[in-house]
Amino acid sequence: MSKNKMGSMNPVVPVKFFEGEKWMVLTGLLGLLLAGICAVWVILNGGPVAPNGDVLKAVSFDAALGIFLLTTAAITPFAAMGTKSIKIFRRSSILITLFCYFAETAQNFRGVNPRFVENGTPFDNIVSALFSLAAFLLVLNYLIFAVHFFRRKAYVQHAVLIVGIRYSMIAVMFSFAAGIWISINQGRFTGLHGNIIWLHGLGFHALQAVPFAAWLAERKSLNTLNRHTFVHLTGIAYVLGLVAIGWQTYLGYSIFHLSVVSLLAICSFLIALVPVVIMLRQSKSAAKVRIYNH
């Protein structure tokens, strides 16, 4: 329950994951389908396509973008956005995603790197330019989307879950920053052995990891303080892990290079897992008790 300006109590409107986001879900599943088709091609014919294409990159890109959109569809109902705002976000997200699927998949099959064109046709250059524009619009669109989770309206309705989503949104911003870094760097590799793609990918996976911890916390017989503590611990540790990976990459080292920074990253991600493990063990213990009682 929440209070309105007059001091009366407003009932919390029940919201479900994916509610009202059928088209966003279908667009996300399309990415997984395209990834599967490309994977079959790679198995039968190999990934590289002369002169600069690589269908294996389309596999990872389409799958990653599809999962990203599916996760976004799951949490969108909790953003407490207005009807008009949510329609704009939904339609723009779908259109941007569809173009990105096309650019990544079609261009790699044509033997063209969709991001960094070398000796390409005017068509290739146009697609590359539009791909860059689409990436910028995706970042801008998601920034506007993320802001809604930091508003009181969203928080008062689903406090624990929204705290988790807020941390995941911060992590996604690291991913977007890494994507911009890749573009400026004209590739994913930096220094001797640094690979920016790790920061780029792990940041997006926060969209699954931290809200999952928050979802578990909401369903546990914990007091409010412990629920928030568990979610804060997971979120802060995950973000610190990303900062450590980003710094290790900036120094030009592989994330597998043993150093104080890499150890900090490992410890941070392990700490982020602790609340999840505790809550899952509680669920397992509770299930055993129910079976024993029956």
Short mmCIF file of C-alpha atoms in Angstrom, two decimals, residues 19-254:
data_model
loop_
_atom_site.label_atom_id
_atom_site.label_comp_id
_atom_site.label_asym_id
_atom_site.label_seq_id
_atom_site.Cartn_x
_atom_site.Cartn_y
_atom_site.Cartn_z
CA GLU A 19 2.81 -8.33 -18.79
CA GLY A 20 1.66 -6.55 -21.97
CA GLU A 21 4.98 -7.09 -23.76
CA LYS A 22 4.06 -9.83 -26.26
CA TRP A 23 5.70 -8.11 -29.23
CA MET A 24 8.88 -7.35 -27.37
CA VAL A 25 9.04 -10.99 -26.27
CA LEU A 26 8.49 -12.22 -29.84
CA THR A 27 11.23 -9.89 -31.11
CA GLY A 28 13.60 -11.23 -28.45
CA LEU A 29 12.75 -14.83 -29.42
CA LEU A 30 13.44 -13.93 -33.05
CA GLY A 31 17.01 -13.12 -32.04
CA LEU A 32 17.40 -16.57 -30.49
CA LEU A 33 15.94 -18.15 -33.64
CA LEU A 34 18.36 -16.23 -35.87
CA ALA A 35 21.23 -17.22 -33.59
CA GLY A 36 20.19 -20.86 -33.91
CA ILE A 37 20.01 -20.65 -37.72
CA CYS A 38 23.43 -19.00 -37.85
CA ALA A 39 24.83 -21.63 -35.49
CA VAL A 40 23.69 -24.41 -37.83
CA TRP A 41 25.39 -22.58 -40.71
CA VAL A 42 28.62 -22.31 -38.72
CA ILE A 43 28.54 -26.04 -37.91
CA LEU A 44 28.05 -26.95 -41.57
CA ASN A 45 30.16 -24.29 -43.28
CA GLY A 46 32.34 -22.62 -40.67
CA GLY A 47 32.11 -19.03 -39.46
CA PRO A 48 34.37 -16.87 -41.68
CA VAL A 49 32.91 -15.43 -44.89
CA ALA A 50 35.34 -13.67 -47.22
CA PRO A 51 36.49 -11.01 -47.13
CA ASN A 52 35.57 -9.73 -43.63
CA GLY A 53 32.42 -11.48 -42.47
CA ASP A 54 32.05 -13.96 -39.63
CA VAL A 55 28.70 -15.68 -39.09
CA LEU A 56 29.87 -16.82 -35.64
CA LYS A 57 29.77 -13.17 -34.54
CA ALA A 58 26.15 -13.03 -35.73
CA VAL A 59 25.39 -16.06 -33.52
CA SER A 60 26.64 -14.36 -30.36
CA PHE A 61 25.21 -10.94 -31.27
CA ASP A 62 21.70 -12.13 -32.15
CA ALA A 63 21.51 -14.36 -29.09
CA ALA A 64 22.81 -11.64 -26.76
CA LEU A 65 20.48 -8.97 -28.15
CA GLY A 66 17.54 -11.38 -28.02
CA ILE A 67 18.20 -12.20 -24.36
CA PHE A 68 18.68 -8.50 -23.61
CA LEU A 69 15.29 -7.66 -25.12
CA LEU A 70 13.57 -10.58 -23.37
CA THR A 71 14.94 -9.43 -20.02
CA THR A 72 13.87 -5.87 -20.78
CA ALA A 73 10.38 -7.13 -21.62
CA ALA A 74 10.29 -8.93 -18.26
CA ILE A 75 11.00 -5.81 -16.18
CA THR A 76 9.21 -3.19 -18.31
CA PRO A 77 5.85 -3.63 -16.50
CA PHE A 78 7.53 -2.56 -13.24
CA ALA A 79 8.81 0.76 -14.62
CA ALA A 80 5.51 2.52 -13.80
CA MET A 81 5.64 4.34 -17.12
CA GLY A 82 2.70 6.19 -18.64
CA THR A 83 0.78 4.56 -21.48
CA LYS A 84 2.25 6.87 -24.12
CA SER A 85 5.81 6.57 -22.80
CA ILE A 86 5.71 2.79 -22.69
CA LYS A 87 4.36 2.61 -26.26
CA ILE A 88 7.18 4.83 -27.51
CA PHE A 89 9.78 2.76 -25.65
CA ARG A 90 8.33 -0.55 -26.83
CA ARG A 91 8.06 0.41 -30.50
CA SER A 92 11.44 2.10 -30.68
CA SER A 93 13.12 -0.86 -28.95
CA ILE A 94 11.58 -3.32 -31.39
CA LEU A 95 12.47 -1.26 -34.47
CA ILE A 96 16.07 -0.70 -33.35
CA THR A 97 16.45 -4.38 -32.50
CA LEU A 98 15.06 -5.57 -35.84
CA PHE A 99 17.47 -3.34 -37.75
CA CYS A 100 20.40 -4.56 -35.64
CA TYR A 101 19.45 -8.18 -36.35
CA PHE A 102 19.40 -7.39 -40.06
CA ALA A 103 22.68 -5.49 -40.09
CA GLU A 104 24.63 -8.02 -38.05
CA THR A 105 23.25 -11.15 -39.72
CA ALA A 106 22.92 -10.09 -43.36
CA GLN A 107 26.23 -8.24 -43.52
CA ASN A 108 28.25 -11.07 -42.00
CA PHE A 109 26.69 -13.50 -44.47
CA ARG A 110 27.72 -11.07 -47.22
CA GLY A 111 31.30 -11.09 -45.96
CA VAL A 112 31.15 -7.55 -44.54
CA ASN A 113 31.95 -6.41 -41.02
CA PRO A 114 28.79 -4.40 -40.22
CA ARG A 115 30.62 -2.04 -37.85
CA PHE A 116 33.99 -1.39 -39.47
CA VAL A 117 33.60 -1.55 -43.25
CA GLU A 118 36.73 -2.00 -45.37
CA ASN A 119 36.50 -1.29 -49.10
CA GLY A 120 32.73 -1.69 -48.98
CA THR A 121 30.00 -0.63 -51.36
CA PRO A 122 27.87 2.49 -50.74
CA PHE A 123 25.19 0.14 -49.38
CA ASP A 124 27.67 -1.30 -46.86
CA ASN A 125 28.72 2.16 -45.74
CA ILE A 126 25.10 3.24 -45.31
CA VAL A 127 24.29 0.13 -43.23
CA SER A 128 27.38 0.73 -41.11
CA ALA A 129 26.41 4.35 -40.48
CA LEU A 130 22.84 3.35 -39.63
CA PHE A 131 24.19 0.64 -37.33
CA SER A 132 26.14 3.25 -35.39
CA LEU A 133 23.04 5.46 -35.26
CA ALA A 134 20.95 2.51 -34.03
CA ALA A 135 23.47 1.83 -31.26
CA PHE A 136 23.30 5.47 -30.17
CA LEU A 137 19.49 5.45 -30.21
CA LEU A 138 19.45 2.22 -28.21
CA VAL A 139 21.62 3.81 -25.51
CA LEU A 140 19.50 6.97 -25.45
CA ASN A 141 16.28 4.97 -25.37
CA TYR A 142 17.51 2.84 -22.50
CA LEU A 143 18.76 5.81 -20.52
CA ILE A 144 15.26 7.28 -20.61
CA PHE A 145 13.84 3.88 -19.68
CA ALA A 146 16.27 3.48 -16.76
CA VAL A 147 15.29 6.83 -15.25
CA HIS A 148 11.78 5.54 -14.56
CA PHE A 149 13.13 2.93 -12.13
CA PHE A 150 14.72 5.67 -10.03
CA ARG A 151 11.41 7.44 -9.54
CA ARG A 152 9.38 7.07 -6.36
CA LYS A 153 6.32 5.88 -8.28
CA ALA A 154 8.05 2.64 -9.28
CA TYR A 155 9.74 2.15 -5.90
CA VAL A 156 6.67 2.37 -3.68
CA GLN A 157 4.89 -0.34 -5.65
CA HIS A 158 7.69 -2.96 -5.74
CA ALA A 159 10.43 -1.71 -3.44
CA VAL A 160 12.73 -4.76 -3.20
CA LEU A 161 12.55 -5.65 -6.89
CA ILE A 162 13.08 -2.03 -7.97
CA VAL A 163 16.25 -1.79 -5.84
CA GLY A 164 17.62 -4.78 -7.75
CA ILE A 165 16.62 -3.33 -11.10
CA ARG A 166 18.29 -0.02 -10.22
CA TYR A 167 21.62 -1.78 -9.70
CA SER A 168 21.18 -3.67 -12.95
CA MET A 169 20.54 -0.39 -14.77
CA ILE A 170 23.80 1.03 -13.39
CA ALA A 171 25.58 -2.10 -14.64
CA VAL A 172 23.98 -1.72 -18.08
CA MET A 173 25.44 1.78 -18.30
CA PHE A 174 28.90 0.20 -17.89
CA SER A 175 28.04 -2.09 -20.81
CA PHE A 176 27.00 0.83 -22.97
CA ALA A 177 30.21 2.67 -22.03
CA ALA A 178 32.17 -0.43 -23.05
CA GLY A 179 30.32 -0.51 -26.37
CA ILE A 180 31.26 3.12 -27.02
CA TRP A 181 34.84 2.24 -26.04
CA ILE A 182 34.85 -0.57 -28.62
CA SER A 183 33.62 1.82 -31.32
CA ILE A 184 36.21 4.48 -30.52
CA ASN A 185 38.91 1.81 -30.27
CA GLN A 186 37.80 0.34 -33.63
CA GLY A 187 37.74 -3.13 -32.08
CA ARG A 188 37.35 -5.10 -28.86
CA PHE A 189 41.04 -5.56 -28.07
CA THR A 190 43.12 -3.00 -26.18
CA GLY A 191 46.66 -2.98 -24.84
CA LEU A 192 48.56 -6.27 -24.85
CA HIS A 193 45.72 -8.63 -23.92
CA GLY A 194 42.74 -6.52 -22.86
CA ASN A 195 39.35 -7.51 -24.27
CA ILE A 196 36.56 -4.95 -23.78
CA ILE A 197 33.86 -7.46 -24.72
CA TRP A 198 33.97 -9.01 -21.23
CA LEU A 199 32.92 -5.74 -19.61
CA HIS A 200 30.36 -5.21 -22.35
CA GLY A 201 28.75 -8.63 -21.87
CA LEU A 202 28.92 -9.00 -18.09
CA GLY A 203 27.31 -5.61 -17.60
CA PHE A 204 24.25 -6.70 -19.56
CA HIS A 205 24.00 -9.97 -17.60
CA ALA A 206 23.32 -7.89 -14.49
CA LEU A 207 19.80 -7.57 -15.94
CA GLN A 208 19.29 -11.23 -15.14
CA ALA A 209 21.49 -11.65 -12.05
CA VAL A 210 20.52 -8.79 -9.72
CA PRO A 211 16.74 -8.71 -10.35
CA PHE A 212 16.74 -12.50 -9.83
CA ALA A 213 18.26 -11.98 -6.37
CA ALA A 214 15.62 -9.32 -5.68
CA TRP A 215 12.85 -11.62 -6.89
CA LEU A 216 14.07 -14.34 -4.51
CA ALA A 217 14.27 -11.86 -1.63
CA GLU A 218 10.65 -10.80 -2.18
CA ARG A 219 9.52 -14.39 -1.76
CA LYS A 220 11.52 -15.25 1.35
CA SER A 221 10.35 -15.06 4.94
CA LEU A 222 12.82 -12.27 5.65
CA ASN A 223 12.16 -8.95 7.31
CA THR A 224 12.29 -5.82 5.19
CA LEU A 225 15.78 -4.88 6.37
CA ASN A 226 17.28 -8.26 5.44
CA ARG A 227 15.56 -8.27 2.06
CA HIS A 228 17.03 -4.90 1.15
CA THR A 229 20.43 -5.86 2.63
CA PHE A 230 20.62 -8.98 0.46
CA VAL A 231 19.73 -7.04 -2.69
CA HIS A 232 22.13 -4.18 -1.91
CA LEU A 233 24.93 -6.68 -1.25
CA THR A 234 24.35 -8.42 -4.58
CA GLY A 235 24.04 -5.17 -6.52
CA ILE A 236 27.03 -3.38 -4.99
CA ALA A 237 29.27 -6.44 -5.32
CA TYR A 238 28.27 -6.97 -8.96
CA VAL A 239 28.93 -3.34 -9.87
CA LEU A 240 32.31 -3.42 -8.06
CA GLY A 241 33.17 -6.53 -10.06
CA LEU A 242 32.45 -4.64 -13.27
CA VAL A 243 34.59 -1.70 -12.15
CA ALA A 244 37.47 -4.07 -11.45
CA ILE A 245 37.13 -5.77 -14.84
CA GLY A 246 36.95 -2.40 -16.55
CA TRP A 247 40.14 -1.24 -14.81
CA GLN A 248 41.97 -4.48 -15.61
CA THR A 249 40.96 -4.08 -19.26
CA TYR A 250 41.95 -0.41 -19.31
CA LEU A 251 45.42 -1.45 -18.13
CA GLY A 252 45.59 -3.74 -21.17
CA TYR A 253 45.50 -7.05 -19.31
CA SER A 254 43.28 -10.06 -19.85
#
